Amino acid sequence: MTYQPRTFVLLLLFLALVAGSAAKTKASAVQEDIAEYKDFKKLLRTKNNVLVIYVASPKAAGAELKVFREAAEGVRGTGTMVYVDCGQQERKKLCKKLKITPDPYTLKHYKDGDYHKDYDRQLSVASMVTFMRDPSGDLPWEEDPAGSDVLHFTDAAAFSKHLRKDIRPMLVMFHVPWCGFCKRMKPDYAKAASELKAKGGYLLAAMNVERQENAPIRKLFNITGFPTLIYFENGKLRFTYEGENTKDALVDFMLNPNAKPTPKPKEPEWSEDSSSEIAHLTADSFEATLKDEPSVLVMFYAPWCGHCKRMKPEYEKAALELKQSRVPGMLAALDATKEQAIAEKYKVKGYPTVKFFAHGVFKFDVNVREASKIVEFMRDPTEPPPPPPPEKSWEEEEQTEVLFLNDETFATTLKRKKHVLVMFYAPWCGHCKHTKPEFTAAANALQDDPRVAFAAVDCTQHSTLCAKYNVRGYPTILYFSYLKTKLEYNGGRTTKDFIAYVNNPPSATDHSEL
């Protein structure tokens, strides 16, 4: 893959502008009005991602409280941050009821209405924000002591700034948390980083490109597989690393990047595993194997498919359990890239596709991926109910006066309107789904006012536009006036609240501009 230097520099400058400093607002992002136990329980019923800091006194936990307040700004729209001063007379009863004795502070997380866990990450703004984005997730790589010699870029701005200032040879591993290959490579990558650090003059870095703010980087380098490793020298991209993912290979490459890399060993084919309990089918054996079997699951796969690779150990585990438990039936697999005629016959369009056969006759598709679910199905192979019809996108819904904007229409639309509320959302976001009908009703109610508009931007489709306005959680609602005044909306999320806001909007002096 090659890049034009001038284009690359321009794009980096663009990224630096897009990933500007976080917005500041006078309105506190920390909820401080919880004093009664019943109010606390109500909060947990209505908010499914809550982090609470309990302090003995504001003075005793001043430093921790400052970090907490700063983190709350980055958590807006993602979770709820609550401050409880157990030293205050009116809150002592609440802390006693919850059996909280802060010394000088205690951080506890609540998920889906119940206590989840004590906060166990670093006491820093970045760590808290990362935790609140995925409270049940693994410890982020950048917080793992074993990877302390890897430079972790938090966002596009930090990455582009580094490229402008640091000319050392650098290899960057672009990864995502769910990638199995990334997880397996991390220990070797960290060891290589430590060895190269000791030698001096070399740098191994990493970036989690699943984060919304890093979407421009993912798009810039056309990253579609993980991990992707790209080598930089003198602040400029040279090429993509294609060598082995081992410590020695990484170190050798960095010491001599122009040498021909040792090719990665060819991954053995699944069908070559003699210990497998899976029946591997071909065009010649397909019908003969299936015709006498009353119950067969066939997994149509592609060797390069990541989802298939993640399913393979589960499929193998299920096959072994079926044998040991004497559950009737067979698990089979077919490489659809080799046996294309069979795949086309059974209309296989994606991988993995799992189909159920009885005596060689196709019956129905089965959506199972985990070993326990596969075994459960084979014990009683009945056809699953038809899936519900796909949910309409917000834009496809009828009777809405909400304007759906993109990169091309955003500025031109907002320049013509005096009062606009824009909701930046993601289709999967639960809070967005709750807000949508209220926002839509407000748009419909004021549809005859030419000065007013209610607009929406789908951040899964228009990530660059959302990054431009520093959208870090969903929904984020901003107020615009002729595209000149930009204020963060922190009001209620009912139709009445939205209407009242645009009928009596704040001035730029009432709030800090974004």
Short mmCIF file of N, CA and C in Angstrom, two decimals, residues 208-334:
data_model
loop_
_atom_site.label_atom_id
_atom_site.label_comp_id
_atom_site.label_asym_id
_atom_site.label_seq_id
_atom_site.Cartn_x
_atom_site.Cartn_y
_atom_site.Cartn_z
N ASN A 208 -5.95 1.79 19.53
CA ASN A 208 -7.24 1.09 19.48
C ASN A 208 -8.14 1.85 18.52
N VAL A 209 -8.35 1.29 17.32
CA VAL A 209 -9.12 2.01 16.30
C VAL A 209 -10.60 1.66 16.33
N GLU A 210 -11.04 0.95 17.38
CA GLU A 210 -12.47 0.74 17.53
C GLU A 210 -13.14 1.97 18.13
N ARG A 211 -12.36 2.79 18.83
CA ARG A 211 -12.91 3.99 19.45
C ARG A 211 -13.41 4.97 18.39
N GLN A 212 -14.52 5.61 18.68
CA GLN A 212 -15.16 6.52 17.74
C GLN A 212 -14.21 7.62 17.28
N GLU A 213 -13.42 8.17 18.23
CA GLU A 213 -12.54 9.28 17.87
C GLU A 213 -11.40 8.86 16.97
N ASN A 214 -11.16 7.55 16.84
CA ASN A 214 -10.08 7.07 15.98
C ASN A 214 -10.57 6.58 14.62
N ALA A 215 -11.85 6.74 14.36
CA ALA A 215 -12.41 6.32 13.07
C ALA A 215 -11.71 6.99 11.88
N PRO A 216 -11.33 8.29 11.97
CA PRO A 216 -10.62 8.89 10.81
C PRO A 216 -9.31 8.19 10.49
N ILE A 217 -8.59 7.71 11.50
CA ILE A 217 -7.32 7.00 11.27
C ILE A 217 -7.60 5.68 10.56
N ARG A 218 -8.62 4.99 11.01
CA ARG A 218 -8.99 3.70 10.39
C ARG A 218 -9.32 3.90 8.92
N LYS A 219 -10.02 4.98 8.64
CA LYS A 219 -10.41 5.28 7.26
C LYS A 219 -9.20 5.73 6.43
N LEU A 220 -8.34 6.54 7.02
CA LEU A 220 -7.17 7.07 6.32
C LEU A 220 -6.27 5.96 5.80
N PHE A 221 -6.01 4.96 6.64
CA PHE A 221 -5.10 3.89 6.27
C PHE A 221 -5.82 2.67 5.72
N ASN A 222 -7.12 2.79 5.52
CA ASN A 222 -7.92 1.70 4.94
C ASN A 222 -7.71 0.40 5.73
N ILE A 223 -7.84 0.49 7.05
CA ILE A 223 -7.61 -0.66 7.92
C ILE A 223 -8.87 -1.51 7.97
N THR A 224 -8.80 -2.71 7.45
CA THR A 224 -9.96 -3.61 7.41
C THR A 224 -9.71 -4.91 8.15
N GLY A 225 -8.47 -5.23 8.47
CA GLY A 225 -8.13 -6.44 9.20
C GLY A 225 -7.27 -6.12 10.39
N PHE A 226 -7.26 -7.02 11.37
CA PHE A 226 -6.54 -6.74 12.61
C PHE A 226 -5.70 -7.96 13.03
N PRO A 227 -4.52 -7.70 13.60
CA PRO A 227 -3.90 -6.38 13.69
C PRO A 227 -3.30 -5.95 12.36
N THR A 228 -3.26 -4.64 12.12
CA THR A 228 -2.54 -4.07 10.98
C THR A 228 -1.35 -3.29 11.53
N LEU A 229 -0.14 -3.58 11.05
CA LEU A 229 1.07 -2.93 11.53
C LEU A 229 1.68 -2.09 10.41
N ILE A 230 1.88 -0.80 10.67
CA ILE A 230 2.40 0.12 9.67
C ILE A 230 3.67 0.78 10.21
N TYR A 231 4.69 0.84 9.36
CA TYR A 231 6.01 1.35 9.75
C TYR A 231 6.17 2.80 9.28
N PHE A 232 6.65 3.66 10.21
CA PHE A 232 6.89 5.08 9.93
C PHE A 232 8.36 5.40 10.19
N GLU A 233 8.87 6.31 9.38
CA GLU A 233 10.26 6.74 9.52
C GLU A 233 10.33 8.22 9.20
N ASN A 234 11.02 8.99 10.06
CA ASN A 234 11.10 10.45 9.89
C ASN A 234 9.70 11.08 9.83
N GLY A 235 8.79 10.52 10.57
CA GLY A 235 7.43 11.06 10.62
C GLY A 235 6.58 10.76 9.40
N LYS A 236 7.11 9.90 8.50
CA LYS A 236 6.37 9.59 7.27
C LYS A 236 6.14 8.09 7.15
N LEU A 237 5.01 7.74 6.58
CA LEU A 237 4.68 6.34 6.38
C LEU A 237 5.58 5.73 5.32
N ARG A 238 6.11 4.52 5.64
CA ARG A 238 6.94 3.82 4.68
C ARG A 238 6.18 2.65 4.05
N PHE A 239 5.73 1.72 4.85
CA PHE A 239 5.01 0.56 4.31
C PHE A 239 4.36 -0.24 5.44
N THR A 240 3.56 -1.22 5.06
CA THR A 240 2.89 -2.10 6.01
C THR A 240 3.79 -3.29 6.33
N TYR A 241 3.89 -3.63 7.60
CA TYR A 241 4.71 -4.76 8.04
C TYR A 241 4.01 -6.06 7.68
N GLU A 242 4.74 -6.97 7.05
CA GLU A 242 4.16 -8.24 6.59
C GLU A 242 4.87 -9.45 7.18
N GLY A 243 5.72 -9.23 8.19
CA GLY A 243 6.49 -10.34 8.75
C GLY A 243 5.74 -11.12 9.81
N GLU A 244 6.49 -11.99 10.51
CA GLU A 244 5.89 -12.79 11.56
C GLU A 244 5.55 -11.92 12.77
N ASN A 245 4.56 -12.39 13.54
CA ASN A 245 4.12 -11.63 14.70
C ASN A 245 4.81 -12.12 15.97
N THR A 246 6.12 -12.30 15.91
CA THR A 246 6.89 -12.76 17.06
C THR A 246 7.84 -11.67 17.51
N LYS A 247 8.30 -11.78 18.76
CA LYS A 247 9.21 -10.78 19.30
C LYS A 247 10.48 -10.64 18.47
N ASP A 248 11.11 -11.77 18.16
CA ASP A 248 12.38 -11.74 17.42
C ASP A 248 12.19 -11.15 16.02
N ALA A 249 11.11 -11.52 15.35
CA ALA A 249 10.86 -11.01 14.00
C ALA A 249 10.63 -9.50 14.04
N LEU A 250 9.91 -9.02 15.05
CA LEU A 250 9.64 -7.58 15.17
C LEU A 250 10.93 -6.81 15.44
N VAL A 251 11.76 -7.33 16.33
CA VAL A 251 13.02 -6.65 16.64
C VAL A 251 13.94 -6.63 15.41
N ASP A 252 14.06 -7.77 14.74
CA ASP A 252 14.90 -7.84 13.54
C ASP A 252 14.42 -6.86 12.48
N PHE A 253 13.12 -6.75 12.33
CA PHE A 253 12.57 -5.83 11.33
C PHE A 253 12.93 -4.38 11.66
N MET A 254 12.75 -3.98 12.92
CA MET A 254 13.02 -2.59 13.29
C MET A 254 14.50 -2.25 13.14
N LEU A 255 15.38 -3.23 13.39
CA LEU A 255 16.81 -2.97 13.25
C LEU A 255 17.23 -2.89 11.79
N ASN A 256 16.46 -3.55 10.91
CA ASN A 256 16.78 -3.52 9.49
C ASN A 256 15.48 -3.62 8.68
N PRO A 257 14.71 -2.52 8.64
CA PRO A 257 13.38 -2.57 8.00
C PRO A 257 13.41 -2.80 6.50
N ASN A 258 14.56 -2.59 5.86
CA ASN A 258 14.64 -2.77 4.41
C ASN A 258 14.96 -4.20 4.01
N ALA A 259 15.27 -5.04 5.00
CA ALA A 259 15.54 -6.44 4.69
C ALA A 259 14.23 -7.15 4.38
N LYS A 260 14.30 -8.16 3.54
CA LYS A 260 13.11 -8.91 3.20
C LYS A 260 12.61 -9.65 4.43
N PRO A 261 11.36 -9.41 4.86
CA PRO A 261 10.88 -10.04 6.09
C PRO A 261 10.71 -11.54 5.93
N THR A 262 10.88 -12.23 7.06
CA THR A 262 10.62 -13.67 7.06
C THR A 262 9.14 -13.89 6.85
N PRO A 263 8.77 -14.64 5.83
CA PRO A 263 7.34 -14.82 5.57
C PRO A 263 6.65 -15.54 6.72
N LYS A 264 5.40 -15.19 6.95
CA LYS A 264 4.63 -15.87 7.98
C LYS A 264 4.42 -17.33 7.58
N PRO A 265 4.56 -18.24 8.54
CA PRO A 265 4.34 -19.65 8.19
C PRO A 265 2.90 -19.86 7.75
N LYS A 266 2.75 -20.73 6.78
CA LYS A 266 1.41 -21.02 6.27
C LYS A 266 0.57 -21.69 7.34
N GLU A 267 -0.60 -21.14 7.55
CA GLU A 267 -1.50 -21.71 8.55
C GLU A 267 -2.06 -23.04 8.05
N PRO A 268 -1.94 -24.11 8.86
CA PRO A 268 -2.45 -25.41 8.39
C PRO A 268 -3.96 -25.36 8.16
N GLU A 269 -4.39 -26.12 7.17
CA GLU A 269 -5.82 -26.15 6.87
C GLU A 269 -6.55 -26.91 7.97
N TRP A 270 -7.77 -26.48 8.20
CA TRP A 270 -8.57 -27.08 9.26
C TRP A 270 -8.75 -28.59 9.01
N SER A 271 -8.94 -28.97 7.76
CA SER A 271 -9.19 -30.37 7.42
C SER A 271 -7.98 -31.27 7.67
N GLU A 272 -6.79 -30.65 7.87
CA GLU A 272 -5.58 -31.41 8.10
C GLU A 272 -5.40 -31.82 9.57
N ASP A 273 -6.29 -31.34 10.43
CA ASP A 273 -6.21 -31.65 11.86
C ASP A 273 -6.74 -33.06 12.11
N SER A 274 -5.85 -33.99 12.33
CA SER A 274 -6.25 -35.40 12.48
C SER A 274 -6.98 -35.66 13.79
N SER A 275 -6.84 -34.76 14.78
CA SER A 275 -7.49 -34.96 16.07
C SER A 275 -8.92 -34.42 16.10
N SER A 276 -9.35 -33.82 15.01
CA SER A 276 -10.67 -33.17 14.96
C SER A 276 -11.80 -34.20 14.91
N GLU A 277 -12.89 -33.88 15.58
CA GLU A 277 -14.10 -34.70 15.53
C GLU A 277 -15.07 -34.19 14.45
N ILE A 278 -14.65 -33.16 13.72
CA ILE A 278 -15.47 -32.59 12.66
C ILE A 278 -15.30 -33.40 11.38
N ALA A 279 -16.41 -33.66 10.70
CA ALA A 279 -16.36 -34.33 9.39
C ALA A 279 -16.14 -33.26 8.32
N HIS A 280 -14.98 -33.29 7.67
CA HIS A 280 -14.68 -32.28 6.65
C HIS A 280 -15.13 -32.80 5.29
N LEU A 281 -16.02 -32.04 4.67
CA LEU A 281 -16.70 -32.47 3.44
C LEU A 281 -16.07 -31.86 2.21
N THR A 282 -16.21 -32.55 1.09
CA THR A 282 -15.81 -32.05 -0.22
C THR A 282 -16.98 -32.30 -1.17
N ALA A 283 -16.82 -31.85 -2.41
CA ALA A 283 -17.88 -32.09 -3.40
C ALA A 283 -18.11 -33.58 -3.59
N ASP A 284 -17.05 -34.38 -3.50
CA ASP A 284 -17.18 -35.83 -3.71
C ASP A 284 -17.85 -36.53 -2.53
N SER A 285 -17.61 -36.03 -1.32
CA SER A 285 -18.12 -36.75 -0.14
C SER A 285 -19.40 -36.15 0.44
N PHE A 286 -19.81 -34.98 -0.04
CA PHE A 286 -20.92 -34.26 0.58
C PHE A 286 -22.20 -35.11 0.65
N GLU A 287 -22.72 -35.52 -0.50
CA GLU A 287 -23.98 -36.26 -0.53
C GLU A 287 -23.86 -37.63 0.12
N ALA A 288 -22.73 -38.33 -0.15
CA ALA A 288 -22.56 -39.67 0.39
C ALA A 288 -22.51 -39.67 1.92
N THR A 289 -21.89 -38.64 2.50
CA THR A 289 -21.77 -38.56 3.96
C THR A 289 -23.10 -38.20 4.61
N LEU A 290 -23.85 -37.29 3.99
CA LEU A 290 -25.06 -36.77 4.62
C LEU A 290 -26.29 -37.67 4.44
N LYS A 291 -26.33 -38.48 3.39
CA LYS A 291 -27.59 -39.16 3.05
C LYS A 291 -28.07 -40.14 4.12
N ASP A 292 -27.15 -40.73 4.89
CA ASP A 292 -27.54 -41.72 5.90
C ASP A 292 -27.59 -41.14 7.30
N GLU A 293 -27.34 -39.84 7.43
CA GLU A 293 -27.31 -39.21 8.76
C GLU A 293 -28.62 -38.46 9.01
N PRO A 294 -29.33 -38.79 10.10
CA PRO A 294 -30.61 -38.11 10.37
C PRO A 294 -30.46 -36.70 10.90
N SER A 295 -29.25 -36.33 11.39
CA SER A 295 -29.09 -35.02 12.02
C SER A 295 -27.66 -34.53 11.82
N VAL A 296 -27.50 -33.54 10.92
CA VAL A 296 -26.16 -33.01 10.61
C VAL A 296 -26.20 -31.49 10.56
N LEU A 297 -25.23 -30.86 11.23
CA LEU A 297 -24.98 -29.42 11.07
C LEU A 297 -23.77 -29.27 10.16
N VAL A 298 -23.90 -28.42 9.15
CA VAL A 298 -22.78 -28.16 8.26
C VAL A 298 -22.39 -26.69 8.37
N MET A 299 -21.14 -26.46 8.70
CA MET A 299 -20.60 -25.10 8.80
C MET A 299 -19.86 -24.78 7.50
N PHE A 300 -20.42 -23.86 6.71
CA PHE A 300 -19.78 -23.39 5.48
C PHE A 300 -18.86 -22.23 5.89
N TYR A 301 -17.56 -22.34 5.59
CA TYR A 301 -16.61 -21.35 6.07
C TYR A 301 -15.61 -20.96 4.98
N ALA A 302 -14.85 -19.90 5.27
CA ALA A 302 -13.71 -19.49 4.44
C ALA A 302 -12.49 -19.45 5.34
N PRO A 303 -11.34 -19.95 4.89
CA PRO A 303 -10.15 -20.01 5.74
C PRO A 303 -9.72 -18.66 6.29
N TRP A 304 -9.95 -17.57 5.53
CA TRP A 304 -9.50 -16.25 5.95
C TRP A 304 -10.49 -15.52 6.85
N CYS A 305 -11.67 -16.08 7.02
CA CYS A 305 -12.77 -15.40 7.73
C CYS A 305 -12.51 -15.36 9.24
N GLY A 306 -12.45 -14.14 9.81
CA GLY A 306 -12.21 -13.99 11.24
C GLY A 306 -13.31 -14.59 12.10
N HIS A 307 -14.57 -14.39 11.71
CA HIS A 307 -15.68 -14.96 12.48
C HIS A 307 -15.62 -16.49 12.47
N CYS A 308 -15.20 -17.05 11.34
CA CYS A 308 -15.07 -18.51 11.25
C CYS A 308 -13.98 -19.00 12.20
N LYS A 309 -12.85 -18.28 12.24
CA LYS A 309 -11.75 -18.67 13.11
C LYS A 309 -12.16 -18.62 14.57
N ARG A 310 -13.00 -17.64 14.92
CA ARG A 310 -13.47 -17.56 16.30
C ARG A 310 -14.46 -18.67 16.63
N MET A 311 -15.21 -19.13 15.62
CA MET A 311 -16.19 -20.17 15.85
C MET A 311 -15.57 -21.57 15.87
N LYS A 312 -14.46 -21.76 15.17
CA LYS A 312 -13.85 -23.09 15.03
C LYS A 312 -13.61 -23.80 16.37
N PRO A 313 -12.96 -23.17 17.35
CA PRO A 313 -12.74 -23.88 18.62
C PRO A 313 -14.05 -24.24 19.33
N GLU A 314 -15.07 -23.39 19.19
CA GLU A 314 -16.38 -23.69 19.79
C GLU A 314 -17.02 -24.89 19.09
N TYR A 315 -16.87 -24.93 17.78
CA TYR A 315 -17.44 -26.03 16.98
C TYR A 315 -16.73 -27.34 17.33
N GLU A 316 -15.41 -27.28 17.46
CA GLU A 316 -14.62 -28.46 17.84
C GLU A 316 -15.02 -28.94 19.24
N LYS A 317 -15.16 -28.00 20.16
CA LYS A 317 -15.55 -28.34 21.53
C LYS A 317 -16.92 -29.00 21.56
N ALA A 318 -17.86 -28.47 20.77
CA ALA A 318 -19.21 -29.04 20.71
C ALA A 318 -19.18 -30.46 20.14
N ALA A 319 -18.36 -30.68 19.09
CA ALA A 319 -18.27 -32.01 18.48
C ALA A 319 -17.76 -33.04 19.48
N LEU A 320 -16.75 -32.65 20.27
CA LEU A 320 -16.20 -33.56 21.28
C LEU A 320 -17.23 -33.86 22.36
N GLU A 321 -17.98 -32.83 22.78
CA GLU A 321 -18.99 -33.04 23.81
C GLU A 321 -20.13 -33.93 23.31
N LEU A 322 -20.50 -33.77 22.04
CA LEU A 322 -21.54 -34.63 21.46
C LEU A 322 -21.09 -36.10 21.50
N LYS A 323 -19.82 -36.32 21.18
CA LYS A 323 -19.30 -37.69 21.18
C LYS A 323 -19.26 -38.27 22.59
N GLN A 324 -18.74 -37.48 23.53
CA GLN A 324 -18.61 -37.96 24.91
C GLN A 324 -19.96 -38.16 25.58
N SER A 325 -20.94 -37.33 25.24
CA SER A 325 -22.27 -37.44 25.85
C SER A 325 -23.20 -38.35 25.06
N ARG A 326 -22.69 -38.90 23.97
CA ARG A 326 -23.47 -39.80 23.10
C ARG A 326 -24.75 -39.15 22.59
N VAL A 327 -24.65 -37.89 22.28
CA VAL A 327 -25.78 -37.19 21.65
C VAL A 327 -25.76 -37.53 20.17
N PRO A 328 -26.87 -38.01 19.61
CA PRO A 328 -26.87 -38.37 18.19
C PRO A 328 -26.68 -37.15 17.29
N GLY A 329 -26.06 -37.38 16.16
CA GLY A 329 -25.86 -36.29 15.21
C GLY A 329 -24.41 -36.09 14.86
N MET A 330 -24.18 -35.30 13.82
CA MET A 330 -22.83 -35.06 13.31
C MET A 330 -22.62 -33.57 13.07
N LEU A 331 -21.40 -33.12 13.37
CA LEU A 331 -20.99 -31.77 13.00
C LEU A 331 -20.01 -31.88 11.83
N ALA A 332 -20.30 -31.15 10.77
CA ALA A 332 -19.47 -31.20 9.56
C ALA A 332 -19.09 -29.79 9.15
N ALA A 333 -18.08 -29.69 8.29
CA ALA A 333 -17.61 -28.39 7.80
C ALA A 333 -17.23 -28.51 6.34
N LEU A 334 -17.39 -27.40 5.62
CA LEU A 334 -17.04 -27.38 4.20
C LEU A 334 -16.40 -26.05 3.87
#
